[in-house]
Coordinates of C-alpha atoms in Angstrom, one line a residue:
Chain A
M1 CA 76.3 123.1 103.4
T2 CA 77.4 120.0 101.2
T3 CA 78.4 122.4 98.2
T4 CA 80.2 124.6 100.8
L5 CA 82.3 121.7 101.5
T6 CA 82.8 120.7 98.7
V7 CA 84.1 123.9 97.2
A8 CA 86.7 124.6 100.7
V9 CA 88.1 120.9 100.1
A10 CA 88.4 121.1 96.9
V11 CA 90.5 124.8 96.7
L12 CA 92.4 123.3 99.8
W13 CA 93.6 120.2 97.9
L14 CA 94.2 122.8 95.5
V15 CA 96.2 125.2 98.1
V16 CA 98.4 122.1 99.5
G17 CA 99.2 120.2 96.0
V18 CA 101.1 123.9 95.2
L19 CA 102.4 124.1 99.2
V20 CA 104.6 120.5 98.7
V21 CA 105.4 121.9 94.7
A22 CA 107.0 125.1 96.5
V23 CA 108.6 123.4 99.5
F24 CA 110.0 120.4 97.0
A25 CA 111.0 124.1 94.6
L26 CA 112.5 125.0 97.8
A27 CA 114.6 122.0 99.0
R28 CA 116.1 121.8 95.9
Q29 CA 117.4 125.2 96.0
V30 CA 118.7 124.9 99.2
G31 CA 120.4 122.3 98.0
V32 CA 122.0 124.2 95.0
L33 CA 122.9 127.1 97.1
Y34 CA 124.5 124.6 99.6
E35 CA 126.9 123.7 96.8
R36 CA 127.1 126.9 95.2
V37 CA 128.9 128.1 98.6
A38 CA 131.1 125.2 99.2
P39 CA 134.8 125.9 98.6
M40 CA 135.4 125.6 95.0
G41 CA 137.9 122.8 93.9
A42 CA 139.6 120.3 95.6
L43 CA 138.3 119.7 99.5
M44 CA 141.9 119.4 101.5
M45 CA 142.3 117.7 104.9
D46 CA 145.0 119.5 107.3
E47 CA 147.0 116.2 107.5
G48 CA 149.3 114.0 106.0
P49 CA 152.6 115.6 104.4
K50 CA 152.8 119.0 103.5
V51 CA 152.5 120.6 100.4
G52 CA 156.3 121.9 100.0
E53 CA 156.9 118.8 101.2
V54 CA 159.5 116.2 99.9
A55 CA 156.9 113.0 99.2
P56 CA 158.1 110.0 101.2
V57 CA 159.5 107.8 98.4
F58 CA 157.9 104.0 98.1
N59 CA 159.6 101.2 96.3
L60 CA 156.4 99.7 95.2
T61 CA 155.0 96.0 92.7
T62 CA 152.5 97.4 90.2
L63 CA 149.4 95.1 89.8
S64 CA 151.4 93.9 86.2
G65 CA 154.3 93.6 88.2
A66 CA 156.5 96.5 87.1
R67 CA 159.2 97.8 90.0
L68 CA 157.9 101.8 90.8
A69 CA 159.6 104.1 93.2
L70 CA 156.6 106.3 94.2
G71 CA 157.7 109.9 94.8
A72 CA 161.5 109.7 93.8
A73 CA 162.3 112.4 92.0
G74 CA 162.5 111.7 88.2
A75 CA 161.4 113.5 84.9
F76 CA 157.7 114.0 85.3
S77 CA 155.5 115.0 88.0
T78 CA 153.0 112.1 89.6
L79 CA 149.5 112.2 90.1
I80 CA 148.7 109.5 93.6
F81 CA 145.3 108.6 92.6
F82 CA 143.7 106.9 95.6
L83 CA 140.6 104.3 95.0
S84 CA 138.6 101.7 95.9
P85 CA 136.6 99.0 93.8
T86 CA 133.6 99.9 96.7
C87 CA 133.6 103.7 95.0
P88 CA 131.3 105.0 92.7
V89 CA 132.8 108.2 92.5
C90 CA 135.7 106.5 91.4
N91 CA 134.4 104.6 88.9
K92 CA 132.4 107.7 87.6
L93 CA 135.9 109.4 87.5
L94 CA 137.7 106.1 85.5
P95 CA 137.3 107.7 82.4
V96 CA 138.1 111.2 83.3
L97 CA 141.9 110.4 84.7
R98 CA 142.0 108.2 81.4
L99 CA 141.7 111.5 79.7
T100 CA 143.7 113.6 82.3
A101 CA 146.9 110.8 81.7
R102 CA 146.5 111.5 77.9
D103 CA 146.4 115.2 77.3
E104 CA 148.7 115.8 80.2
A105 CA 151.5 112.9 79.3
D106 CA 154.3 115.5 78.3
W107 CA 154.3 116.3 81.9
L108 CA 152.2 113.9 84.2
R109 CA 152.1 110.2 85.2
V110 CA 148.9 109.3 87.1
V111 CA 149.6 105.9 89.2
L112 CA 146.7 104.3 90.8
A113 CA 146.3 103.3 94.0
S114 CA 144.3 101.3 96.5
D115 CA 145.0 98.5 99.2
G116 CA 142.4 95.6 100.4
E117 CA 142.1 92.2 98.8
E118 CA 144.2 91.2 96.4
S119 CA 141.7 89.3 93.6
A120 CA 138.6 92.1 94.2
Q121 CA 141.4 94.7 93.3
R122 CA 142.5 92.4 90.0
A123 CA 139.0 91.9 89.2
F124 CA 138.2 95.8 89.4
Y125 CA 141.5 95.9 87.6
A126 CA 140.4 93.5 84.8
K127 CA 137.1 95.0 84.7
N128 CA 137.8 98.4 84.3
S129 CA 140.9 97.7 82.1
L130 CA 143.2 99.4 84.0
S131 CA 146.3 98.0 82.5
E132 CA 147.4 101.6 81.0
F133 CA 148.0 102.8 84.7
P134 CA 150.8 101.9 87.3
Y135 CA 148.0 99.8 89.9
V136 CA 149.6 99.9 93.2
L137 CA 148.5 98.5 96.7
S138 CA 149.5 99.7 99.7
A139 CA 147.8 99.9 103.1
E140 CA 151.3 102.2 104.2
L141 CA 151.0 105.1 101.3
G142 CA 147.3 105.3 102.2
L143 CA 148.3 106.0 105.8
A144 CA 151.2 107.9 104.6
Y145 CA 149.5 110.6 103.5
K146 CA 146.2 110.2 105.4
V147 CA 143.4 109.4 103.2
S148 CA 140.4 109.0 104.7
K149 CA 138.2 109.4 101.8
L150 CA 138.2 108.3 98.9
P151 CA 138.7 109.7 96.1
F152 CA 141.9 111.3 96.8
A153 CA 144.8 112.9 94.7
V154 CA 148.2 113.3 95.7
L155 CA 150.5 115.6 93.3
L156 CA 154.0 115.3 93.4
D157 CA 156.3 117.7 91.2
E158 CA 159.5 116.5 89.1
A159 CA 161.1 116.8 92.3
G160 CA 159.0 114.8 94.2
R161 CA 157.9 117.7 96.7
V162 CA 154.0 117.6 97.3
R163 CA 152.7 120.2 95.2
A164 CA 148.5 119.5 95.7
K165 CA 146.4 117.0 96.7
G166 CA 142.5 116.4 97.7
L167 CA 139.4 114.6 98.0
I168 CA 138.3 114.6 94.2
N169 CA 134.8 114.5 93.6
S170 CA 134.9 116.2 90.2
R171 CA 136.8 116.6 86.9
E172 CA 137.0 120.2 88.0
Q173 CA 138.3 119.3 91.6
L174 CA 140.8 116.8 89.2
E175 CA 142.2 120.0 87.5
S176 CA 141.7 122.4 90.7
L177 CA 144.9 120.1 91.8
F178 CA 146.6 121.4 88.1
T179 CA 145.4 125.1 89.2
A180 CA 146.9 124.9 92.3
K181 CA 150.5 123.4 91.4
D182 CA 150.7 125.7 88.5
L183 CA 150.0 129.0 90.5
G184 CA 152.0 127.7 93.4
V185 CA 149.4 127.7 95.6
E186 CA 148.7 124.7 98.6
S187 CA 144.9 124.5 97.4
I188 CA 142.0 126.8 95.1
Q189 CA 140.5 127.7 98.6
Q190 CA 143.9 129.2 100.3
F191 CA 144.1 131.5 96.6
L192 CA 140.4 132.4 97.0
Q193 CA 140.8 133.1 100.4
K194 CA 143.9 135.5 100.0
A195 CA 141.8 137.3 97.0
Chain B
M1 CA 88.6 97.4 111.6
T2 CA 87.9 99.2 107.7
T3 CA 89.9 102.3 106.7
D4 CA 88.0 104.5 104.1
F5 CA 88.1 103.5 100.6
V6 CA 89.7 106.9 99.4
I7 CA 92.3 106.8 102.3
V8 CA 93.2 103.2 100.9
R9 CA 93.5 103.9 97.4
M10 CA 95.6 107.2 98.0
A11 CA 98.3 105.8 99.9
A12 CA 98.5 103.0 97.5
A13 CA 98.4 105.2 94.6
A14 CA 101.1 107.2 96.5
L15 CA 103.2 104.0 97.3
A16 CA 103.0 102.7 93.9
V17 CA 104.5 105.9 92.0
V18 CA 107.4 105.8 94.9
F19 CA 108.1 101.6 93.9
A20 CA 107.5 103.4 90.2
V21 CA 109.6 106.2 90.4
G22 CA 112.5 104.3 92.2
A23 CA 112.7 101.4 89.3
W24 CA 112.7 104.3 87.2
H25 CA 115.5 105.1 88.4
K26 CA 117.3 102.6 88.4
V27 CA 117.0 100.3 85.2
R28 CA 118.7 104.0 83.6
D29 CA 121.4 103.0 85.1
L30 CA 121.8 99.6 85.8
A31 CA 125.6 99.6 85.7
A32 CA 125.9 102.3 88.4
F33 CA 122.8 99.7 91.0
E34 CA 125.2 97.6 90.1
G35 CA 127.8 98.7 92.0
V36 CA 125.6 100.0 94.9
V37 CA 124.7 96.7 95.2
T38 CA 128.5 95.7 95.4
A39 CA 129.1 98.2 97.9
Y40 CA 126.7 97.0 100.1
D41 CA 128.3 94.0 100.4
L42 CA 126.1 91.7 101.4
V43 CA 125.6 89.6 98.2
P44 CA 128.9 88.4 96.2
P45 CA 130.1 90.0 93.5
V46 CA 128.5 87.7 90.8
A47 CA 124.6 87.4 92.7
A48 CA 125.0 91.7 93.0
V49 CA 124.4 91.8 89.1
W50 CA 121.0 89.3 89.9
V51 CA 120.5 91.4 93.4
A52 CA 120.6 94.9 90.5
W53 CA 117.6 93.3 88.4
S54 CA 115.4 92.0 90.6
I55 CA 114.7 95.0 93.0
P56 CA 113.4 97.0 89.8
V57 CA 111.2 94.7 88.3
A58 CA 109.7 94.0 92.3
E59 CA 108.9 97.2 92.5
I60 CA 107.3 97.6 89.3
F61 CA 105.6 94.1 90.0
A62 CA 104.6 96.2 93.8
A63 CA 103.4 99.2 91.5
L64 CA 101.9 97.5 88.8
C65 CA 99.9 95.7 91.4
L66 CA 99.3 98.4 93.5
V67 CA 97.3 99.7 91.2
G68 CA 94.5 97.9 91.0
D69 CA 92.0 97.2 93.3
S70 CA 92.0 93.3 93.9
S71 CA 95.6 93.0 93.2
R72 CA 96.6 95.7 96.4
T73 CA 97.0 93.2 99.2
L74 CA 99.7 91.2 96.8
G75 CA 101.5 94.5 95.8
A76 CA 101.2 95.5 99.1
Y77 CA 102.6 92.4 101.0
V78 CA 105.9 92.7 97.7
G79 CA 106.2 96.5 98.4
G80 CA 106.2 95.8 101.7
G81 CA 108.8 92.6 101.8
L82 CA 110.9 94.9 99.4
L83 CA 111.3 97.6 101.9
V84 CA 111.6 94.9 104.7
F85 CA 115.1 93.4 102.5
V86 CA 116.4 97.2 101.7
T87 CA 115.9 98.0 105.5
G88 CA 117.6 95.2 106.7
A89 CA 120.7 96.1 104.2
I90 CA 121.0 99.7 105.2
V91 CA 120.7 98.9 109.1
L92 CA 123.6 96.2 108.6
N93 CA 125.4 98.3 106.9
L94 CA 125.0 101.3 109.9
W95 CA 125.9 98.9 112.0
R96 CA 129.1 98.0 110.5
G97 CA 129.7 101.3 110.3
R98 CA 129.5 101.8 106.4
R99 CA 128.1 104.9 106.4
A100 CA 129.8 106.6 103.3
I101 CA 127.6 104.4 100.4
D102 CA 125.3 105.3 98.0
C103 CA 121.3 104.3 99.5
G104 CA 120.6 103.5 95.3
C105 CA 117.1 105.3 96.2
G106 CA 117.1 106.9 93.3
G107 CA 114.7 109.5 92.3
I108 CA 117.3 113.2 92.9
E109 CA 120.9 113.2 91.1
D110 CA 122.9 113.6 93.8
E111 CA 123.6 110.6 96.4
V112 CA 121.9 110.5 99.4
H113 CA 124.5 108.4 101.6
L114 CA 122.9 105.7 104.6
S115 CA 121.5 107.3 107.5
W116 CA 119.0 106.0 110.4
A117 CA 116.7 108.9 108.8
L118 CA 116.6 107.0 105.6
V119 CA 115.7 103.8 107.6
A120 CA 112.4 106.4 108.9
R121 CA 111.6 107.0 105.9
N122 CA 111.1 103.6 104.8
A123 CA 109.6 102.8 108.8
V124 CA 106.9 104.8 107.2
L125 CA 106.3 103.6 103.7
G126 CA 106.4 99.9 105.4
A127 CA 103.6 101.3 107.5
A128 CA 101.2 102.4 105.0
C129 CA 101.9 99.0 103.0
L130 CA 100.6 97.5 106.1
A131 CA 97.2 99.9 106.2
L132 CA 97.0 98.8 102.7
L133 CA 96.1 95.2 104.4
D134 CA 93.1 96.5 106.3
P135 CA 90.1 96.2 104.9
A136 CA 88.8 98.7 103.0
S137 CA 85.2 100.0 103.0
G138 CA 83.4 100.1 99.6
R139 CA 81.2 103.0 99.0
D140 CA 80.1 105.0 96.3
M141 CA 83.1 107.2 94.6
G142 CA 82.1 110.8 93.8
W143 CA 84.5 113.2 92.5
L144 CA 85.6 114.7 94.8
D145 CA 86.7 111.6 96.0
Y146 CA 89.0 111.3 92.7
L147 CA 90.5 114.5 93.6
T148 CA 91.4 113.6 96.9
V149 CA 93.1 110.3 95.5
G150 CA 94.8 112.3 92.8
V151 CA 96.0 115.4 94.4
G152 CA 96.6 113.8 97.6
A153 CA 98.7 110.7 96.3
G154 CA 100.5 113.7 94.7
C155 CA 101.1 115.5 97.3
M156 CA 102.4 112.6 99.1
Y157 CA 104.9 112.4 96.6
G158 CA 105.7 115.6 96.7
L159 CA 106.7 115.0 100.8
Y160 CA 108.6 111.8 100.0
A161 CA 110.6 114.2 97.2
T162 CA 111.4 116.5 99.5
F163 CA 112.4 114.5 102.1
N164 CA 114.7 112.5 99.6
Q165 CA 116.1 116.3 98.4
M166 CA 116.5 116.9 102.5
L167 CA 118.5 114.2 102.8
A168 CA 120.6 115.0 100.2
N169 CA 121.2 118.3 101.3
A170 CA 122.0 117.3 104.9
P171 CA 126.1 116.0 104.5
R172 CA 126.2 119.3 102.2
L173 CA 125.1 121.7 105.2
A174 CA 127.9 119.6 107.5
R175 CA 130.6 120.0 104.8
L176 CA 129.6 123.8 105.2
R177 CA 130.0 124.0 109.2
G178 CA 132.5 122.0 109.0
A179 CA 135.1 123.7 106.5
A180 CA 133.5 127.6 108.2

């Protein structure tokens, strides 16, 4: 009897162990699947100035003290990147932004936008040496573009029109804004739906 | 009431793995964890670096204590205290409505955002710590007991990891539902 129980328990443990591994593997696969079937490119929220509309012009002062007419027509396109010192994903994307600003310097200017307590912003600005970017603090700017989630980016063309915008979590999503501008579509999601 | 020795050892080993893996993930990317502590917005930024250090240190201490028979009670107190501390921080931020911050739990690559499910998970871990405070009945351990302790602890950790993975999956599913 004891032998029977011993063998039974040992076999059961083996089976339970394998099952737990299998359940975990399945949960991981479900996670990967959710990510793969998620909308490609930067998720766009249908609020704020629509793609194609002329962006509102904001006269702002950057943290370094320079004047900036954000949204005004000019020689370059503008990427407004909304971030916050307390958002880990924003921090993660800073090196990507630096690279992008360098690689696309011939047609694009990157502007960082945030709002909130100025001392915390200045500490964040100094800690990450963001002086290469114009950094503006404006609650009105965020409200105008109806930014509800961070990091959020808006791409304006030379004429000051909104060309693409969306929630950005990765380099690919950032680049999808440029692709959307090149293709002349509102978002990569819309392009894929048309195709 | 005494709990059977095997159950106590199994629970202690599972908790030790949970704490040790948690500490490893925090130490591996301490700068990111410091960012998480700052995002919780409960301690002044200068103290964040100390908190970011002391949490994994306490976790390693608890894990080591939980492994030894004589130090198990101490490990249960340290681990339980740590759980109360971090769960309190989560509950405070949930009340403030700040859900969209990374929980800093580690263990999986994806972000797990704050939710009441996380609080429930920590409550189960805390209950396990409490259960270790009961005196355990001693008896001779046979090979089957060792198998139970080893595989049982592994299975408990596996279930914990699965729960974490499902927590990470939940917002993705919500996004898909919203996009459809």
